[in-house]
XYZ file of C-alpha atoms in Angstrom:
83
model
C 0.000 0.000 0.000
C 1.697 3.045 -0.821
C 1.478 6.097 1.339
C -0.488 9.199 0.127
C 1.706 11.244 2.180
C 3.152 14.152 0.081
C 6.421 14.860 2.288
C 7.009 10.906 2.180
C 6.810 11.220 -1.822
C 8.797 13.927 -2.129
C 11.132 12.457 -0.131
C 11.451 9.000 -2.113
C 11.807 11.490 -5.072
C 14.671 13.321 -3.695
C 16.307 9.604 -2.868
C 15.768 8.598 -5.979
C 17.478 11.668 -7.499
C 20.519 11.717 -4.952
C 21.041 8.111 -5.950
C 21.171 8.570 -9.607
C 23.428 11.899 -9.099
C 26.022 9.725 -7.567
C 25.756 7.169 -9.916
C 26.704 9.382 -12.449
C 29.623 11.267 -10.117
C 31.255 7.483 -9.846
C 30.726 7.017 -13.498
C 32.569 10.190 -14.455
C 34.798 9.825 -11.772
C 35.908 6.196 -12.988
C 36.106 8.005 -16.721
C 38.117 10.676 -15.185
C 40.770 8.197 -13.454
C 41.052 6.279 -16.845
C 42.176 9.271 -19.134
C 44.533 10.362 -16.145
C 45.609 6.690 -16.323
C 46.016 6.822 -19.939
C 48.024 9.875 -19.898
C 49.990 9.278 -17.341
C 50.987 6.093 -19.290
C 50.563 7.411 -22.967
C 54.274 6.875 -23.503
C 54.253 3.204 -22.660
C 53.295 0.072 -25.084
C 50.967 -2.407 -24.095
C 49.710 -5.559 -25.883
C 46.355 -6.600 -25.764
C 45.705 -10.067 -24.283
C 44.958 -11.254 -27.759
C 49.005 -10.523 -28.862
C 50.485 -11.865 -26.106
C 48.242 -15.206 -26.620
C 49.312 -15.522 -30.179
C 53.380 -14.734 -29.252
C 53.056 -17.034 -26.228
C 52.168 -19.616 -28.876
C 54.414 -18.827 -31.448
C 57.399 -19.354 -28.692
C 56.029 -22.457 -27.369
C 55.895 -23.812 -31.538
C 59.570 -22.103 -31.762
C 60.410 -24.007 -28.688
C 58.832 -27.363 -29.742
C 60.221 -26.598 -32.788
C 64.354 -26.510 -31.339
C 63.815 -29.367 -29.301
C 62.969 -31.762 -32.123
C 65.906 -30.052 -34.185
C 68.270 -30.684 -31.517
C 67.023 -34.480 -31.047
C 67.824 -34.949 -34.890
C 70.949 -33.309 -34.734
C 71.979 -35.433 -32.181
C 70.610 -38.606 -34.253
C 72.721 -37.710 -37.210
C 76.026 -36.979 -35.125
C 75.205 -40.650 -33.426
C 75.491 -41.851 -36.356
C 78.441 -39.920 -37.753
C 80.513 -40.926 -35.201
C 79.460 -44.873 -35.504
C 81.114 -44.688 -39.548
């Protein structure tokens, strides 16, 4: 049942409105810390997740890659020094 009471009404009102006025102060605040953020660090290069997923792969192949290299190589000296 909702009260008819006008001071009660204007009150929620005036709730309601604070609430969504600090929403918006911690939204612009947040926006406000990130372009600080990004000036403060506009001189330094980051890579997005996305990058360092697909390098962290590449190494891992590169890696993969060397270690079955040097098991050959050491196949074909075996065998070298067997003639």
């Amino acid at each position: 049942m909702q009260s008819e009471n006008p001071i009660i009404a204007d009150f929620v009102k005036l709730a309601n409105s604070a609430a969504g006025t600090m929403a918006g102060m911690t939204r612009e605040a947040r926006e406000g810390a990130r372009e600080k953020m990004r000036e403060a660090l506009g001189g330094v290069d980051f890579v997005s997740r996305e990058e360092f997923e697909t390098v962290k792969l590449m190494a891992q192949k590169a890696r993969e890659q060397n270690e079955a290299l040097e098991a050959r190589i050491k196949q074909l000296e075996a065998k070298l020094s067997k003639k």
